[in-house]
PDB file of C-alpha atoms in Angstrom:
ATOM      1  CA  MET X   1      24.267  -1.309  20.084  1.00 50.00           C
ATOM      2  CA  ILE X   2      23.588  -5.362  20.190  1.00 53.00           C
ATOM      3  CA  SER X   3      22.482  -6.904  16.849  1.00 55.00           C
ATOM      4  CA  TYR X   4      18.939  -8.702  16.277  1.00 53.00           C
ATOM      5  CA  THR X   5      20.428 -11.140  15.436  1.00 61.00           C
ATOM      6  CA  SER X   6      23.250 -10.959  19.418  1.00 59.00           C
ATOM      7  CA  LEU X   7      19.808 -10.232  21.094  1.00 49.00           C
ATOM      8  CA  ILE X   8      17.430 -13.414  20.210  1.00 55.00           C
ATOM      9  CA  GLU X   9      20.998 -15.770  21.311  1.00 60.00           C
ATOM     10  CA  LEU X  10      20.735 -13.659  25.128  1.00 55.00           C
ATOM     11  CA  GLN X  11      17.384 -15.051  24.498  1.00 56.00           C
ATOM     12  CA  GLN X  12      18.167 -18.626  23.409  1.00 59.00           C
ATOM     13  CA  ASN X  13      21.137 -18.713  26.786  1.00 63.00           C
ATOM     14  CA  ILE X  14      18.461 -16.998  29.235  1.00 61.00           C
ATOM     15  CA  PHE X  15      15.908 -19.661  28.298  1.00 60.00           C
ATOM     16  CA  THR X  16      18.543 -22.577  28.277  1.00 68.00           C
ATOM     17  CA  GLU X  17      19.859 -21.332  31.567  1.00 71.00           C
ATOM     18  CA  ALA X  18      16.462 -21.077  33.124  1.00 68.00           C
ATOM     19  CA  GLU X  19      15.458 -24.708  31.728  1.00 74.00           C
ATOM     20  CA  LYS X  20      18.821 -25.720  33.190  1.00 73.00           C
ATOM     21  CA  MET X  21      17.625 -24.421  36.100  1.00 77.00           C
ATOM     22  CA  LYS X  22      14.394 -26.335  36.342  1.00 80.00           C
ATOM     23  CA  VAL X  23      15.873 -29.410  35.681  1.00 78.00           C
ATOM     24  CA  LYS X  24      18.358 -29.133  38.571  1.00 82.00           C
ATOM     25  CA  ASN X  25      15.566 -27.882  40.091  1.00 82.00           C
ATOM     26  CA  ALA X  26      13.681 -31.174  40.047  1.00 85.00           C
ATOM     27  CA  GLU X  27      16.125 -33.383  40.009  1.00 86.00           C
ATOM     28  CA  GLU X  28      17.579 -31.878  43.293  1.00 89.00           C
ATOM     29  CA  PHE X  29      13.465 -31.841  44.424  1.00 90.00           C
ATOM     30  CA  TYR X  30      13.431 -35.650  43.911  1.00 89.00           C
ATOM     31  CA  LYS X  31      16.859 -36.943  45.750  1.00 90.00           C
ATOM     32  CA  ILE X  32      15.727 -35.073  48.827  1.00 91.00           C
ATOM     33  CA  LEU X  33      11.542 -36.724  48.666  1.00 91.00           C
ATOM     34  CA  GLU X  34      14.008 -40.260  48.067  1.00 91.00           C
ATOM     35  CA  ARG X  35      16.242 -39.328  50.711  1.00 92.00           C
ATOM     36  CA  LYS X  36      13.245 -38.083  53.191  1.00 93.00           C
ATOM     37  CA  ALA X  37      16.073 -35.559  53.964  1.00 94.00           C
ATOM     38  CA  ILE X  38      13.851 -33.291  55.703  1.00 95.00           C
ATOM     39  CA  TYR X  39      13.131 -32.799  59.540  1.00 96.00           C
ATOM     40  CA  PRO X  40       9.956 -31.461  61.619  1.00 98.00           C
ATOM     41  CA  VAL X  41      10.886 -28.204  64.034  1.00 98.00           C
ATOM     42  CA  PHE X  42       7.275 -26.581  65.953  1.00 98.00           C
ATOM     43  CA  GLN X  43       7.155 -23.887  67.012  1.00 98.00           C
ATOM     44  CA  PRO X  44       5.127 -23.015  71.026  1.00 98.00           C
ATOM     45  CA  ILE X  45       1.329 -21.532  70.610  1.00 98.00           C
ATOM     46  CA  VAL X  46       0.610 -19.365  73.637  1.00 98.00           C
ATOM     47  CA  ASN X  47      -2.229 -18.562  75.593  1.00 97.00           C
ATOM     48  CA  LEU X  48      -2.010 -14.658  75.294  1.00 96.00           C
ATOM     49  CA  GLN X  49      -3.901 -14.771  78.669  1.00 91.00           C
ATOM     50  CA  THR X  50      -2.531 -17.483  81.199  1.00 91.00           C
ATOM     51  CA  GLY X  51       1.497 -18.127  79.269  1.00 94.00           C
ATOM     52  CA  GLU X  52       0.990 -21.267  78.922  1.00 96.00           C
ATOM     53  CA  VAL X  53       1.292 -23.227  75.376  1.00 98.00           C
ATOM     54  CA  ALA X  54      -1.847 -24.593  74.142  1.00 98.00           C
ATOM     55  CA  GLY X  55       0.051 -26.486  71.206  1.00 98.00           C
ATOM     56  CA  TYR X  56       2.776 -25.971  68.455  1.00 99.00           C
ATOM     57  CA  GLU X  57       2.447 -25.726  64.456  1.00 98.00           C
ATOM     58  CA  ALA X  58       5.408 -28.290  62.869  1.00 98.00           C
ATOM     59  CA  LEU X  59       7.416 -26.398  60.195  1.00 97.00           C
ATOM     60  CA  SER X  60       9.541 -28.260  58.321  1.00 96.00           C
ATOM     61  CA  ARG X  61      13.650 -27.782  57.375  1.00 95.00           C
ATOM     62  CA  ILE X  62      15.742 -29.240  54.830  1.00 94.00           C
ATOM     63  CA  ASP X  63      18.426 -31.287  55.894  1.00 89.00           C
ATOM     64  CA  LYS X  64      21.239 -29.392  54.179  1.00 78.00           C
ATOM     65  CA  GLN X  65      22.910 -32.026  52.230  1.00 72.00           C
ATOM     66  CA  ASN X  66      24.005 -30.048  48.774  1.00 67.00           C
ATOM     67  CA  THR X  67      20.987 -28.265  48.120  1.00 79.00           C
ATOM     68  CA  ASN X  68      20.893 -24.353  48.314  1.00 82.00           C
ATOM     69  CA  LEU X  69      16.839 -24.949  47.956  1.00 88.00           C
ATOM     70  CA  MET X  70      14.569 -23.801  50.673  1.00 91.00           C
ATOM     71  CA  ILE X  71      10.495 -25.953  52.093  1.00 92.00           C
ATOM     72  CA  SER X  72       9.142 -22.794  50.252  1.00 90.00           C
ATOM     73  CA  ASP X  73      11.412 -23.335  47.638  1.00 91.00           C
ATOM     74  CA  LEU X  74      10.205 -26.955  47.506  1.00 92.00           C
ATOM     75  CA  PHE X  75       6.488 -26.328  47.786  1.00 90.00           C
ATOM     76  CA  VAL X  76       6.689 -24.612  44.077  1.00 89.00           C
ATOM     77  CA  ILE X  77       8.653 -27.099  42.197  1.00 91.00           C
ATOM     78  CA  ALA X  78       6.705 -29.858  43.671  1.00 90.00           C
ATOM     79  CA  GLU X  79       3.908 -27.839  42.795  1.00 86.00           C
ATOM     80  CA  GLN X  80       4.690 -26.887  39.103  1.00 86.00           C
ATOM     81  CA  MET X  81       5.182 -30.450  39.003  1.00 86.00           C
ATOM     82  CA  GLY X  82       2.166 -31.444  40.567  1.00 85.00           C
ATOM     83  CA  CYS X  83       3.647 -33.396  43.465  1.00 86.00           C
ATOM     84  CA  VAL X  84       2.442 -31.651  46.597  1.00 89.00           C
ATOM     85  CA  TRP X  85       0.981 -34.308  47.746  1.00 91.00           C
ATOM     86  CA  LYS X  86       4.130 -36.127  47.483  1.00 92.00           C
ATOM     87  CA  LEU X  87       5.966 -33.760  49.498  1.00 94.00           C
ATOM     88  CA  GLU X  88       3.358 -33.063  52.066  1.00 93.00           C
ATOM     89  CA  LYS X  89       2.989 -36.593  52.539  1.00 94.00           C
ATOM     90  CA  LEU X  90       6.386 -36.732  54.070  1.00 96.00           C
ATOM     91  CA  CYS X  91       6.266 -33.663  55.925  1.00 96.00           C
ATOM     92  CA  ARG X  92       3.210 -35.198  58.269  1.00 96.00           C
ATOM     93  CA  ASN X  93       4.500 -38.799  58.177  1.00 96.00           C
ATOM     94  CA  LYS X  94       7.325 -36.191  59.823  1.00 97.00           C
ATOM     95  CA  ALA X  95       6.178 -33.883  61.979  1.00 98.00           C
ATOM     96  CA  LEU X  96       3.114 -37.142  62.851  1.00 97.00           C
ATOM     97  CA  LYS X  97       6.299 -39.341  64.096  1.00 97.00           C
ATOM     98  CA  ALA X  98       7.639 -36.221  66.235  1.00 98.00           C
ATOM     99  CA  ALA X  99       5.122 -35.378  67.511  1.00 97.00           C
ATOM    100  CA  ALA X 100       4.213 -39.040  69.922  1.00 96.00           C
ATOM    101  CA  ASP X 101       6.667 -37.025  72.334  1.00 96.00           C
ATOM    102  CA  LYS X 102       4.689 -33.762  72.705  1.00 97.00           C
ATOM    103  CA  PRO X 103       3.344 -32.019  75.827  1.00 96.00           C
ATOM    104  CA  GLU X 104       0.106 -33.836  76.579  1.00 93.00           C
ATOM    105  CA  LYS X 105      -2.926 -32.172  75.631  1.00 90.00           C
ATOM    106  CA  ALA X 106      -0.378 -29.538  73.533  1.00 97.00           C
ATOM    107  CA  LYS X 107      -2.338 -28.988  69.807  1.00 98.00           C
ATOM    108  CA  ILE X 108      -0.493 -29.967  66.897  1.00 98.00           C
ATOM    109  CA  PHE X 109      -1.443 -27.393  63.674  1.00 98.00           C
ATOM    110  CA  LEU X 110       0.207 -29.759  60.157  1.00 97.00           C
ATOM    111  CA  ASN X 111      -0.036 -27.480  57.437  1.00 94.00           C
ATOM    112  CA  VAL X 112      -2.248 -28.917  54.546  1.00 90.00           C
ATOM    113  CA  ASP X 113      -2.531 -27.807  51.081  1.00 84.00           C
ATOM    114  CA  GLY X 114      -5.894 -26.018  49.969  1.00 76.00           C
ATOM    115  CA  ASN X 115      -6.483 -27.760  46.517  1.00 74.00           C
ATOM    116  CA  ILE X 116      -4.610 -31.242  48.611  1.00 77.00           C
ATOM    117  CA  ILE X 117      -7.816 -33.481  48.468  1.00 71.00           C
ATOM    118  CA  GLN X 118      -8.025 -33.020  44.287  1.00 71.00           C
ATOM    119  CA  ASP X 119      -4.364 -34.390  43.839  1.00 73.00           C
ATOM    120  CA  LYS X 120      -4.760 -37.733  42.365  1.00 70.00           C
ATOM    121  CA  SER X 121      -2.605 -39.264  44.959  1.00 76.00           C
ATOM    122  CA  PHE X 122      -4.259 -38.015  47.658  1.00 80.00           C
ATOM    123  CA  ILE X 123      -4.084 -41.039  50.521  1.00 77.00           C
ATOM    124  CA  GLN X 124      -7.331 -40.992  52.411  1.00 81.00           C
ATOM    125  CA  GLY X 125      -7.132 -42.225  55.645  1.00 88.00           C
ATOM    126  CA  PHE X 126      -3.267 -41.832  56.378  1.00 91.00           C
ATOM    127  CA  THR X 127      -3.240 -39.468  58.793  1.00 93.00           C
ATOM    128  CA  ASN X 128      -5.548 -41.290  60.447  1.00 94.00           C
ATOM    129  CA  ARG X 129      -2.886 -44.124  59.920  1.00 95.00           C
ATOM    130  CA  LYS X 130       0.091 -42.194  61.130  1.00 95.00           C
ATOM    131  CA  ALA X 131      -1.452 -40.313  64.405  1.00 96.00           C
ATOM    132  CA  ALA X 132      -2.883 -43.612  65.516  1.00 96.00           C
ATOM    133  CA  LYS X 133       0.248 -45.653  65.642  1.00 95.00           C
ATOM    134  CA  ALA X 134       2.211 -42.187  67.096  1.00 96.00           C
ATOM    135  CA  GLY X 135      -0.479 -41.940  69.789  1.00 96.00           C
ATOM    136  CA  VAL X 136      -2.159 -38.789  68.997  1.00 97.00           C
ATOM    137  CA  PRO X 137      -5.166 -38.321  69.316  1.00 97.00           C
ATOM    138  CA  ALA X 138      -7.647 -36.241  66.267  1.00 96.00           C
ATOM    139  CA  SER X 139      -8.962 -34.737  68.862  1.00 96.00           C
ATOM    140  CA  ASP X 140      -4.715 -34.017  69.401  1.00 98.00           C
ATOM    141  CA  ILE X 141      -4.352 -31.998  65.918  1.00 98.00           C
ATOM    142  CA  VAL X 142      -5.622 -29.328  63.870  1.00 98.00           C
ATOM    143  CA  PHE X 143      -4.814 -28.574  60.015  1.00 95.00           C
ATOM    144  CA  GLU X 144      -3.932 -25.367  59.293  1.00 94.00           C
ATOM    145  CA  ILE X 145      -5.338 -24.130  55.883  1.00 88.00           C
ATOM    146  CA  THR X 146      -2.798 -22.664  54.067  1.00 76.00           C
ATOM    147  CA  GLU X 147      -2.933 -19.643  51.827  1.00 60.00           C
ATOM    148  CA  ARG X 148       0.459 -21.352  48.996  1.00 54.00           C
ATOM    149  CA  SER X 149      -2.854 -21.942  46.408  1.00 52.00           C
ATOM    150  CA  ASP X 150      -5.540 -19.748  46.235  1.00 56.00           C
ATOM    151  CA  ILE X 151      -8.753 -21.404  47.003  1.00 58.00           C
ATOM    152  CA  GLU X 152     -11.236 -19.472  44.622  1.00 59.00           C
ATOM    153  CA  ASN X 153     -14.157 -22.157  44.631  1.00 64.00           C
ATOM    154  CA  TYR X 154     -14.837 -22.335  48.861  1.00 72.00           C
ATOM    155  CA  GLN X 155     -17.668 -25.088  48.436  1.00 75.00           C
ATOM    156  CA  ILE X 156     -13.803 -26.803  47.784  1.00 77.00           C
ATOM    157  CA  LEU X 157     -12.736 -25.395  50.649  1.00 79.00           C
ATOM    158  CA  GLN X 158     -15.127 -26.195  52.798  1.00 81.00           C
ATOM    159  CA  GLN X 159     -15.193 -29.470  51.549  1.00 82.00           C
ATOM    160  CA  ILE X 160     -11.282 -30.289  52.804  1.00 83.00           C
ATOM    161  CA  MET X 161     -12.716 -28.509  55.961  1.00 87.00           C
ATOM    162  CA  ASN X 162     -15.581 -30.928  56.138  1.00 88.00           C
ATOM    163  CA  HIS X 163     -12.907 -33.928  55.291  1.00 87.00           C
ATOM    164  CA  TYR X 164     -10.988 -33.975  58.941  1.00 90.00           C
ATOM    165  CA  ALA X 165     -13.166 -32.378  60.123  1.00 91.00           C
ATOM    166  CA  ASN X 166     -15.920 -34.624  60.613  1.00 91.00           C
ATOM    167  CA  GLN X 167     -12.290 -37.227  61.676  1.00 93.00           C
ATOM    168  CA  GLY X 168     -12.623 -35.518  64.672  1.00 94.00           C
ATOM    169  CA  TYR X 169      -9.990 -33.025  63.639  1.00 96.00           C
ATOM    170  CA  GLU X 170      -9.835 -29.255  63.656  1.00 97.00           C
ATOM    171  CA  ILE X 171      -9.866 -26.666  61.586  1.00 95.00           C
ATOM    172  CA  ALA X 172      -7.218 -23.591  61.458  1.00 95.00           C
ATOM    173  CA  LEU X 173      -7.434 -20.403  58.624  1.00 92.00           C
ATOM    174  CA  ASP X 174      -4.570 -19.222  57.578  1.00 90.00           C
ATOM    175  CA  ASP X 175      -3.097 -15.292  56.714  1.00 84.00           C
ATOM    176  CA  VAL X 176      -6.714 -13.736  57.732  1.00 86.00           C
ATOM    177  CA  GLY X 177      -6.914 -10.199  57.779  1.00 73.00           C
ATOM    178  CA  SER X 178      -4.580 -10.444  54.309  1.00 67.00           C
ATOM    179  CA  GLY X 179      -6.877  -9.552  52.020  1.00 59.00           C
ATOM    180  CA  TYR X 180     -10.994  -9.528  50.842  1.00 53.00           C
ATOM    181  CA  SER X 181      -9.765 -12.579  49.715  1.00 55.00           C
ATOM    182  CA  GLY X 182      -9.382 -14.075  53.236  1.00 67.00           C
ATOM    183  CA  LEU X 183     -11.998 -11.939  54.443  1.00 73.00           C
ATOM    184  CA  ASN X 184     -14.146 -13.627  52.384  1.00 75.00           C
ATOM    185  CA  ARG X 185     -12.734 -17.108  53.331  1.00 77.00           C
ATOM    186  CA  VAL X 186     -14.358 -17.549  56.623  1.00 83.00           C
ATOM    187  CA  VAL X 187     -17.408 -16.613  57.136  1.00 81.00           C
ATOM    188  CA  ASN X 188     -17.451 -18.670  54.211  1.00 79.00           C
ATOM    189  CA  THR X 189     -15.947 -21.402  56.222  1.00 83.00           C
ATOM    190  CA  SER X 190     -16.828 -22.655  58.934  1.00 87.00           C
ATOM    191  CA  PRO X 191     -12.533 -23.002  61.121  1.00 93.00           C
ATOM    192  CA  ASN X 192     -12.409 -23.917  64.951  1.00 96.00           C
ATOM    193  CA  TYR X 193      -9.094 -21.442  64.582  1.00 97.00           C
ATOM    194  CA  LEU X 194      -8.590 -18.082  62.511  1.00 96.00           C
ATOM    195  CA  LYS X 195      -4.205 -17.518  62.616  1.00 96.00           C
ATOM    196  CA  ALA X 196      -4.450 -13.293  61.768  1.00 94.00           C
ATOM    197  CA  ASP X 197      -2.163 -11.958  59.258  1.00 91.00           C
ATOM    198  CA  ILE X 198       1.470 -11.381  60.279  1.00 94.00           C
ATOM    199  CA  GLU X 199       0.797  -7.921  57.872  1.00 94.00           C
ATOM    200  CA  LEU X 200      -1.417  -6.770  61.161  1.00 95.00           C
ATOM    201  CA  VAL X 201       0.619  -7.953  64.622  1.00 97.00           C
ATOM    202  CA  ARG X 202       4.152  -6.142  62.549  1.00 97.00           C
ATOM    203  CA  ASP X 203       3.979  -2.801  64.949  1.00 97.00           C
ATOM    204  CA  ILE X 204       0.316  -3.150  65.191  1.00 98.00           C
ATOM    205  CA  HIS X 205       1.027  -0.726  69.412  1.00 97.00           C
ATOM    206  CA  LYS X 206       1.799   2.153  66.521  1.00 97.00           C
ATOM    207  CA  ASP X 207      -1.176   2.102  64.154  1.00 97.00           C
ATOM    208  CA  LYS X 208      -4.906   2.435  65.565  1.00 97.00           C
ATOM    209  CA  LYS X 209      -6.366   0.937  62.374  1.00 95.00           C
ATOM    210  CA  LYS X 210      -3.937  -2.196  62.756  1.00 96.00           C
ATOM    211  CA  GLU X 211      -5.945  -2.631  66.436  1.00 97.00           C
ATOM    212  CA  LEU X 212      -9.848  -1.300  65.138  1.00 96.00           C
ATOM    213  CA  MET X 213      -8.878  -4.862  62.817  1.00 93.00           C
ATOM    214  CA  MET X 214      -7.379  -6.858  65.467  1.00 96.00           C
ATOM    215  CA  LYS X 215     -10.752  -6.305  67.479  1.00 97.00           C
ATOM    216  CA  PHE X 216     -12.946  -7.497  64.287  1.00 94.00           C
ATOM    217  CA  LEU X 217     -11.334 -10.337  63.790  1.00 94.00           C
ATOM    218  CA  LEU X 218     -12.157 -10.423  67.995  1.00 97.00           C
ATOM    219  CA  GLN X 219     -15.149  -9.538  68.451  1.00 97.00           C
ATOM    220  CA  TYR X 220     -16.123 -11.554  65.317  1.00 95.00           C
ATOM    221  CA  CYS X 221     -14.550 -15.542  67.374  1.00 97.00           C
ATOM    222  CA  ASN X 222     -15.954 -14.123  70.102  1.00 98.00           C
ATOM    223  CA  GLU X 223     -19.919 -14.137  69.070  1.00 97.00           C
ATOM    224  CA  THR X 224     -18.813 -17.397  67.049  1.00 96.00           C
ATOM    225  CA  GLY X 225     -17.078 -19.852  69.604  1.00 97.00           C
ATOM    226  CA  VAL X 226     -13.658 -19.452  66.793  1.00 97.00           C
ATOM    227  CA  THR X 227     -10.188 -18.781  68.636  1.00 98.00           C
ATOM    228  CA  LEU X 228      -7.856 -16.404  67.310  1.00 98.00           C
ATOM    229  CA  ILE X 229      -4.604 -16.649  66.855  1.00 98.00           C
ATOM    230  CA  ALA X 230      -1.742 -13.893  66.542  1.00 98.00           C
ATOM    231  CA  GLU X 231       1.368 -14.753  63.677  1.00 97.00           C
ATOM    232  CA  GLY X 232       4.520 -13.343  64.092  1.00 97.00           C
ATOM    233  CA  ILE X 233       5.341 -11.576  67.610  1.00 98.00           C
ATOM    234  CA  GLU X 234       8.189 -10.665  67.865  1.00 98.00           C
ATOM    235  CA  THR X 235       8.240  -7.490  70.291  1.00 98.00           C
ATOM    236  CA  ASP X 236       7.658  -6.663  73.715  1.00 97.00           C
ATOM    237  CA  ALA X 237       5.623  -4.300  73.110  1.00 98.00           C
ATOM    238  CA  GLU X 238       3.255  -6.106  70.136  1.00 98.00           C
ATOM    239  CA  LEU X 239       2.720  -8.835  72.670  1.00 98.00           C
ATOM    240  CA  GLU X 240       1.638  -6.671  74.997  1.00 97.00           C
ATOM    241  CA  CYS X 241      -1.090  -4.274  72.583  1.00 98.00           C
ATOM    242  CA  LEU X 242      -2.500  -7.599  71.866  1.00 98.00           C
ATOM    243  CA  HIS X 243      -2.283  -9.100  75.718  1.00 97.00           C
ATOM    244  CA  ARG X 244      -3.848  -5.626  76.405  1.00 96.00           C
ATOM    245  CA  LEU X 245      -7.001  -6.230  73.749  1.00 97.00           C
ATOM    246  CA  GLY X 246      -7.924  -9.735  74.667  1.00 97.00           C
ATOM    247  CA  VAL X 247      -6.427 -11.858  72.140  1.00 98.00           C
ATOM    248  CA  HIS X 248      -6.090 -15.486  72.392  1.00 98.00           C
ATOM    249  CA  TYR X 249      -3.311 -17.064  71.810  1.00 99.00           C
ATOM    250  CA  GLY X 250      -0.779 -15.888  69.840  1.00 98.00           C
ATOM    251  CA  GLN X 251       2.537 -17.676  68.157  1.00 98.00           C
ATOM    252  CA  GLY X 252       5.959 -15.803  67.117  1.00 98.00           C
ATOM    253  CA  TYR X 253       9.149 -15.270  67.419  1.00 98.00           C
ATOM    254  CA  PHE X 254       8.931 -13.354  70.158  1.00 98.00           C
ATOM    255  CA  LEU X 255       7.451 -15.777  72.463  1.00 98.00           C
ATOM    256  CA  GLY X 256       9.647 -18.674  70.862  1.00 98.00           C
ATOM    257  CA  ARG X 257      11.609 -20.519  68.058  1.00 97.00           C
ATOM    258  CA  PRO X 258      10.905 -23.477  66.169  1.00 98.00           C
ATOM    259  CA  ASN X 259      12.673 -26.023  67.783  1.00 97.00           C
ATOM    260  CA  LYS X 260      12.800 -28.857  66.733  1.00 96.00           C
ATOM    261  CA  GLY X 261      11.779 -30.491  71.227  1.00 95.00           C
ATOM    262  CA  PHE X 262       9.120 -28.615  72.489  1.00 97.00           C
ATOM    263  CA  GLU X 263       9.937 -25.734  73.042  1.00 96.00           C
ATOM    264  CA  ASN X 264       7.800 -23.613  75.867  1.00 96.00           C
ATOM    265  CA  ILE X 265       7.563 -20.207  75.778  1.00 96.00           C
ATOM    266  CA  SER X 266      11.004 -17.979  75.846  1.00 96.00           C
ATOM    267  CA  GLU X 267      11.853 -16.566  79.245  1.00 96.00           C
ATOM    268  CA  GLU X 268      11.356 -12.735  77.775  1.00 96.00           C
ATOM    269  CA  ALA X 269       8.268 -13.245  77.146  1.00 96.00           C
ATOM    270  CA  MET X 270       6.934 -15.278  80.508  1.00 95.00           C
ATOM    271  CA  GLY X 271       8.087 -12.266  82.035  1.00 95.00           C
ATOM    272  CA  VAL X 272       6.345  -9.799  79.939  1.00 95.00           C
ATOM    273  CA  LEU X 273       2.758 -11.808  80.662  1.00 94.00           C
ATOM    274  CA  GLN X 274       3.809 -12.559  84.270  1.00 92.00           C
ATOM    275  CA  LYS X 275       3.689  -8.557  84.799  1.00 92.00           C
ATOM    276  CA  LEU X 276       0.854  -7.790  82.309  1.00 91.00           C
ATOM    277  CA  ASN X 277      -1.525 -10.332  84.675  1.00 85.00           C
ATOM    278  CA  ILE X 278       0.237  -9.436  87.687  1.00 77.00           C
ATOM    279  CA  ASN X 279      -0.808  -5.399  86.664  1.00 72.00           C
ATOM    280  CA  HIS X 280      -4.145  -6.930  85.424  1.00 62.00           C
ATOM    281  CA  ASN X 281      -4.907  -8.404  89.381  1.00 50.00           C
ATOM    282  CA  LYS X 282      -5.207 -11.704  87.314  1.00 45.00           C
ATOM    283  CA  ASN X 283      -3.517 -15.354  89.636  1.00 48.00           C
ATOM    284  CA  TYR X 284      -1.457 -15.851  86.938  1.00 42.00           C
ATOM    285  CA  GLY X 285       0.777 -19.428  87.119  1.00 47.00           C
ATOM    286  CA  LYS X 286      -1.988 -19.856  90.496  1.00 46.00           C
ATOM    287  CA  ALA X 287      -3.248 -22.580  88.412  1.00 42.00           C
ATOM    288  CA  GLU X 288       0.162 -24.382  87.708  1.00 46.00           C
ATOM    289  CA  LYS X 289       0.735 -24.361  91.807  1.00 44.00           C
ATOM    290  CA  GLU X 290      -2.026 -26.119  92.721  1.00 42.00           C
TER     291      GLU X 290
END
């Protein structure tokens, strides 16, 4: 039987180990920032009706050197330390530099924390300068408001959306359909794109309720002039269902994995879309050939 004294000592040891890990993670965080040991990868966002790549989401990866941290860990640490903008600035700078080589007219989706505008170290005009240096026009950039931090005050959310929209950038809302708060964000703001949550897409071809929810989102988007993007497409069956429903754009491993370069849609996914479009008597690829 464990004595009270032993229990206290055990709690102290656990606490000490937790604190040690926190300090270790903070040290690794600053080393990564100092070395700028982060690089961008780009995942294609595909027009599901034509098969053309409409844009790419810029994601970040850590240059693995003496660290087991993932990029998601870095953002958690950054939030705990009040350093989100420092990390986001590095990721954004790397992505914009690489975006100089993107295909013409392809959009670049940049993730942005919804609370970033309240960060005291936030630098206004940063993206304008970096994008101009890379030769990427504002009209080719979409700021994707992420759900890393919950934003209950929709005035703050609209503030950051207006901040970027007034500079000529477009706005996307992430994880739509994941709950009441997600839908509430939609009706309280005016985005250009809605990204349907991955859980709504997973096995959608087997679930009529998910189909109905996707139809609802699509109808809302069609009537408000918003582009709907289905995230997390991982199978041909999911792709076929979303195509049949008329969803505008899609993203996911089946369409294309994140890559350091700007890759096209996967051959397998292209074959599926070609077959679907032929079956629907659509002139697939005609515009490209002309």
